Tab-separated table of C-alpha atoms in Angstrom:
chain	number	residue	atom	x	y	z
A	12	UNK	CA	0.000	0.000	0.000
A	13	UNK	CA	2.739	2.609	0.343
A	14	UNK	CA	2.369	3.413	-3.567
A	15	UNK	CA	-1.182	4.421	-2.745
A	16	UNK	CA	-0.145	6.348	0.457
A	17	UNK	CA	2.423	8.535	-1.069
A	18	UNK	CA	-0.430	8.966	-4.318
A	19	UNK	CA	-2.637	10.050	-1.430
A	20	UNK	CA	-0.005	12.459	0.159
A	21	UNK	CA	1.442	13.650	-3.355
A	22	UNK	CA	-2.885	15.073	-4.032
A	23	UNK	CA	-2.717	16.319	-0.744
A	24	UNK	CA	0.362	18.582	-0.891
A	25	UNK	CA	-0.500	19.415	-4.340
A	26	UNK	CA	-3.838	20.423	-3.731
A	27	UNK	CA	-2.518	22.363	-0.948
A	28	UNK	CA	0.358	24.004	-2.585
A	29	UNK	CA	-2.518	25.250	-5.710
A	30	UNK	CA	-5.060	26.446	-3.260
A	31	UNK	CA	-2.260	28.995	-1.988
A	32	UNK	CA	-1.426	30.329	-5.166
A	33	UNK	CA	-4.825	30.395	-6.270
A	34	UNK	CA	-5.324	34.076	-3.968
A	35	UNK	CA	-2.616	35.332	-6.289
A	36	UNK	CA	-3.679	34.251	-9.709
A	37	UNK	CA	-5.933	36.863	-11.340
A	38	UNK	CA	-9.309	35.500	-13.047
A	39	UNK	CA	-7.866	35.283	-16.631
A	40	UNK	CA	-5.116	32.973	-15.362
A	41	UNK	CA	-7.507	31.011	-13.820
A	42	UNK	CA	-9.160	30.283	-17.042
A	43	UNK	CA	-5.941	30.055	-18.955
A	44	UNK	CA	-5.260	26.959	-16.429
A	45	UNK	CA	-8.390	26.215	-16.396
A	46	UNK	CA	-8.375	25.303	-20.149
A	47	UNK	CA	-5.294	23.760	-20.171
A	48	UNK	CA	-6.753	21.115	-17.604
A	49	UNK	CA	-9.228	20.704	-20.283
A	50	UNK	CA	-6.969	20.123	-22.632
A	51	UNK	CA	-4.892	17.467	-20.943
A	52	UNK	CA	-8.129	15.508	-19.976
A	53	UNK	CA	-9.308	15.121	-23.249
A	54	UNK	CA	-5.239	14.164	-24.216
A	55	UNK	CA	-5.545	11.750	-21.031
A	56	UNK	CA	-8.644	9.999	-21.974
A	57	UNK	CA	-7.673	9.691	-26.260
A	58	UNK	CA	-4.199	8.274	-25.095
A	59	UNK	CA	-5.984	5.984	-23.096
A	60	UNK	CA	-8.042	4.659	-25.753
A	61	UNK	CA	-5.435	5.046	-28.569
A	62	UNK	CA	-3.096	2.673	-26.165
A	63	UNK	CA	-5.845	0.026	-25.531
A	64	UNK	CA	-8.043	-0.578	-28.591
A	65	UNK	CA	-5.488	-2.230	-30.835
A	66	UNK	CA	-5.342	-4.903	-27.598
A	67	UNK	CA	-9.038	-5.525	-27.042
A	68	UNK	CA	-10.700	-8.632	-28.017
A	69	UNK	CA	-14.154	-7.287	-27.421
A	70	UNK	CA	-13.850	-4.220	-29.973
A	71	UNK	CA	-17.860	-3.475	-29.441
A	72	UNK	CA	-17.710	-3.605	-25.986
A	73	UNK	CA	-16.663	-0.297	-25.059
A	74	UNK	CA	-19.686	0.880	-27.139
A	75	UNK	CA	-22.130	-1.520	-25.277
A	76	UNK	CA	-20.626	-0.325	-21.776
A	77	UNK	CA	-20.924	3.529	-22.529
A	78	UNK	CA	-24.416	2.908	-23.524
A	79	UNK	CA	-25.376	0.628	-20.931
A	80	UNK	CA	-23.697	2.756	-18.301
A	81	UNK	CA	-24.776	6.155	-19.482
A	82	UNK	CA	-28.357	4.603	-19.658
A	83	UNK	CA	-28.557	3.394	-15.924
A	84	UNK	CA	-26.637	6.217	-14.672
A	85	UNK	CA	-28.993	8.516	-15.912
A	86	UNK	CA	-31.917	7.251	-15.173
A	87	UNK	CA	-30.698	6.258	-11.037
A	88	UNK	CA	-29.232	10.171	-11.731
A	89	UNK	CA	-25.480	9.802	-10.726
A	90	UNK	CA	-24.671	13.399	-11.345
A	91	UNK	CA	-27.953	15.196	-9.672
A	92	UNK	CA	-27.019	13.198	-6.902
A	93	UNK	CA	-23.538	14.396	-6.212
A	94	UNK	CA	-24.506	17.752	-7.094
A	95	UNK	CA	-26.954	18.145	-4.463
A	96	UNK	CA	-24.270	16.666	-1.977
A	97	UNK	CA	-22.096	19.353	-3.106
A	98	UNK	CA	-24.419	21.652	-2.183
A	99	UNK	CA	-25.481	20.310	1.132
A	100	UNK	CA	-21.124	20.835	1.827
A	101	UNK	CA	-21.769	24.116	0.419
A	102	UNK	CA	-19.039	23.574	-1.934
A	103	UNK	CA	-20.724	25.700	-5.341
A	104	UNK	CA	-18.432	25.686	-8.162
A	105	UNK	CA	-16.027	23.076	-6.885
A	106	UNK	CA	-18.287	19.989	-7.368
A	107	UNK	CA	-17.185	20.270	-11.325
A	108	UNK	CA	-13.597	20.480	-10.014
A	109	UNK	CA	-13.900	17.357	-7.790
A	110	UNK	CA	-15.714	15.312	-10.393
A	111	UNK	CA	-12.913	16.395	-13.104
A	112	UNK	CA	-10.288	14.943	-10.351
A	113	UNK	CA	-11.791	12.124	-9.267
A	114	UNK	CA	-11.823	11.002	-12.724
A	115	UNK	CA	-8.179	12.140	-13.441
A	116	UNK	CA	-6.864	10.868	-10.182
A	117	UNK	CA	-8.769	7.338	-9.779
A	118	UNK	CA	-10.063	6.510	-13.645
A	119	UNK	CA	-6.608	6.559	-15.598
A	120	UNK	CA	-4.517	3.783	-16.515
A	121	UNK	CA	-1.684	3.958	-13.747
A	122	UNK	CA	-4.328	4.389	-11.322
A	123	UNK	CA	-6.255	1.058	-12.076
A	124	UNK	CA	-3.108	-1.259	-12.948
A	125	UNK	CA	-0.900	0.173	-10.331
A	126	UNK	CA	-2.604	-1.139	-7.161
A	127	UNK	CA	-2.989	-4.765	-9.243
A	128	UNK	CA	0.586	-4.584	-9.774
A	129	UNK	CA	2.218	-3.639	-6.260
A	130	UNK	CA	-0.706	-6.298	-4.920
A	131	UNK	CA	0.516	-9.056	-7.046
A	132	UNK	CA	4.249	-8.543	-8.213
A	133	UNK	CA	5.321	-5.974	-5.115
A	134	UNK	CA	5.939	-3.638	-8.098
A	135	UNK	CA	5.374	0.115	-7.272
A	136	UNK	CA	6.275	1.581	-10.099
A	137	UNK	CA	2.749	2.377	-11.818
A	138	UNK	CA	1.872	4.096	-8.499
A	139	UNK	CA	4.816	6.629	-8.176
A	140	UNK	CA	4.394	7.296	-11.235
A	141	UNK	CA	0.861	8.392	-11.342
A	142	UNK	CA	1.762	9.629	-7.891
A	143	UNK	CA	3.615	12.310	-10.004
A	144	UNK	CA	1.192	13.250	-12.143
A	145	UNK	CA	-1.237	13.412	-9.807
A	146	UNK	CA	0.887	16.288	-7.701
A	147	UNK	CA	0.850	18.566	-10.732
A	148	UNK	CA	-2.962	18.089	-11.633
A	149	UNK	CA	-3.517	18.472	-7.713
A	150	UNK	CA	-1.888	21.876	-8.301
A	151	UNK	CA	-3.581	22.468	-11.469
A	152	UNK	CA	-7.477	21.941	-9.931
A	153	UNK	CA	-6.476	23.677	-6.729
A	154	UNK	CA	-5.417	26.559	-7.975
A	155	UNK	CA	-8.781	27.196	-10.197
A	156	UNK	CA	-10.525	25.393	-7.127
A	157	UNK	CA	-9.383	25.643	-4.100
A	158	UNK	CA	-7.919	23.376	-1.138
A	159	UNK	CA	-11.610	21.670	-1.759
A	160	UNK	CA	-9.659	19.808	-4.230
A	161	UNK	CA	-8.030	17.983	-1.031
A	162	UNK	CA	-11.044	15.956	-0.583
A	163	UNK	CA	-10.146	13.712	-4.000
A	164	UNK	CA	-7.467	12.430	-1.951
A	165	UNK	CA	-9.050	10.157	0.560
A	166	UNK	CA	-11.313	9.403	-2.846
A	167	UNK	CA	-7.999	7.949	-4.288
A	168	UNK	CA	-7.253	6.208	-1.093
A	169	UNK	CA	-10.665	4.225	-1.067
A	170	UNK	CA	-10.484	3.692	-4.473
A	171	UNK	CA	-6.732	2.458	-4.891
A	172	UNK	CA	-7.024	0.133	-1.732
A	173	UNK	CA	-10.041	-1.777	-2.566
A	174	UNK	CA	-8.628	-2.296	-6.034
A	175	UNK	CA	-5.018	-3.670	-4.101
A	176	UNK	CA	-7.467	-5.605	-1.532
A	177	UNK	CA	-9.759	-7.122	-4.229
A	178	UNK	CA	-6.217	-8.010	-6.249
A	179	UNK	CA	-4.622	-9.858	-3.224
A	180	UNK	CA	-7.946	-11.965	-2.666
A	181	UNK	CA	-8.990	-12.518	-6.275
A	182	UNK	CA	-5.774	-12.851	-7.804
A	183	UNK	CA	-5.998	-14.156	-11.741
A	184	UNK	CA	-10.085	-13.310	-11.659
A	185	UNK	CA	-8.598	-9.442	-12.805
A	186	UNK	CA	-7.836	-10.776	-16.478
A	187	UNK	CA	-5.181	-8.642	-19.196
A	188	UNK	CA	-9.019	-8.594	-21.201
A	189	UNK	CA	-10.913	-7.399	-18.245
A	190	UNK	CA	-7.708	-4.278	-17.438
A	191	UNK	CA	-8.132	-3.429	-21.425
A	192	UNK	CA	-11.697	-3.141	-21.565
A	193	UNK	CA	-11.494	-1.134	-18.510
A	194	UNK	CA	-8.806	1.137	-19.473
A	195	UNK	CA	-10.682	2.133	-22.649
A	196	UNK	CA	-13.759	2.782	-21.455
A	197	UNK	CA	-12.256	4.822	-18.172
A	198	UNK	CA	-10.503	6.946	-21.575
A	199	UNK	CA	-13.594	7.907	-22.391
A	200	UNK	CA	-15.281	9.072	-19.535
A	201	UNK	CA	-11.813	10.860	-19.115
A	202	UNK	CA	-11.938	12.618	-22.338
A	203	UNK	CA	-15.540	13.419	-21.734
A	204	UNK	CA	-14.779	15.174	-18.758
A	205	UNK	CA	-12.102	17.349	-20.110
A	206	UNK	CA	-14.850	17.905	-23.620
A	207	UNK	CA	-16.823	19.553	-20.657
A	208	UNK	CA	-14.233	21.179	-19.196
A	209	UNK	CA	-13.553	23.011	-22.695
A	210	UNK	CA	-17.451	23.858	-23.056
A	211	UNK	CA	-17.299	22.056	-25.935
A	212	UNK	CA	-20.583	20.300	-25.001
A	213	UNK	CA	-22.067	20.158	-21.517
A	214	UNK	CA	-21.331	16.233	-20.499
A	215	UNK	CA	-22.354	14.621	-17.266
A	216	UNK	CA	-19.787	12.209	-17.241
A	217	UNK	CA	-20.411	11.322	-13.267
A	218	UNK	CA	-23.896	9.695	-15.078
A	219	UNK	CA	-21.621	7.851	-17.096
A	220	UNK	CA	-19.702	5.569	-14.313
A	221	UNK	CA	-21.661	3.078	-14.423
A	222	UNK	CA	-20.092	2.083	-17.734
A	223	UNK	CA	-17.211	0.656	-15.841
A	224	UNK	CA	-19.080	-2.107	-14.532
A	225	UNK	CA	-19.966	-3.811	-17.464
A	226	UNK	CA	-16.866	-4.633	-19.064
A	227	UNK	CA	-15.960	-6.384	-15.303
A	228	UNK	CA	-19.251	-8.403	-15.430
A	229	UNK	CA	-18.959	-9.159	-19.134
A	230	UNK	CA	-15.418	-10.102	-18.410
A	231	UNK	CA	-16.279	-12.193	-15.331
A	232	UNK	CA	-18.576	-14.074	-17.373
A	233	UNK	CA	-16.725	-14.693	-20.574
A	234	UNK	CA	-14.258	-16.359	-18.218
A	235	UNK	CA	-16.316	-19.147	-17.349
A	236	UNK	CA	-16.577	-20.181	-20.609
């Protein structure tokens, strides 16, 4: 677990680092950074996808997933739901910015393989190196948000142990296949976020997580046979 702790601390002192340079950084800068966070989402998520398609063998599934996902999430109302808990904390403006880093921080790549790796190989690697990335994005969101952003970081926590926990117990059940499909569709909801970012077009990706479950069931399944 000490990848995931020093991911956790890297958000933290990131986050903490932008939300004291955000009193100094007039509005336009803001938005300069603010579109340049934008910008690297949407790079994020395409890499993703770009890295992982060529290796699926289940080339509709992503489509089937975003559909499926998007559906359900919508209608159980994913997004309305976290927005009224952000106002309920009172937190205005900065539920966007914790939505956009939850995503970044816990949907990417390094952030889903590294736990699997330092649970079954006692390789760390994936994790400092997302821990890295993670301290400049921290920065990044904090400094358009605030030290709100501080909250992604026990997010992270949760989410990076229980993927290390579930590794340890269940072992070979977390396929190559079932890490692809994953990593491509968690590109997309990536790159959605940053398309919204840009006000390109006005996405609730947060209705969209359900997506991720289906290429885990649909995985789990197709192993049996």
């Amino acid at each position: 677990m000490i990848g995931t702790i020093a991911n956790t601390c890297t958000i933290l002192l990131g986050s903490l680092i932008g939300s004291v340079f955000k009193k100094g950084i007039k509005k336009e800068h803001q938005d300069a950074l603010y579109t340049a966070m934008g910008l690297a989402a949407t790079g994020l998520g395409i890499n993703a996808v770009v890295q992982n398609m060529p290796n699926s063998v289940y080339p509709v599934l992503f489509i089937a997933s975003l559909a499926i996902g998007s559906l359900i999430g919508t209608i159980i109302d994913v997004d309305g739901h976290f927005q009224k808990l952000a106002d309920r904390l009172s937190v205005g403006e900065l539920s966007k910015g914790l939505s956009t880093g939850i995503l970044l921080f816990c949907i990417g790549t390094l952030s889903i393989l590294g736990p699997i790796q330092a649970a079954l190989y006692q390789d760390h690697t994936y994790l400092f190196t997302n821990a890295t990335l993670d301290f400049v994005t921290s920065m990044v969101l904090a400094s358009t948000y605030g030290r709100g952003m501080m909250l992604t970081a026990p997010v992270l926590f949760c989410w990076q142990g229980s993927i290390y926990l579930l590794a340890s117990l269940l072992g070979d059940f977390m396929s190559t296949e079932m890490m692809t499909e994953l990593s491509i569709v968690g590109g997309f909801l990536i790159a959605s976020s940053g398309i919204s970012i840009l006000n390109i077009k006005n996405i609730k990706t947060m209705n969209m997580l359900p997506s991720l479950i289906v290429p885990i069931l649909f995985c789990a399944v197709a192993g049996m046979f």
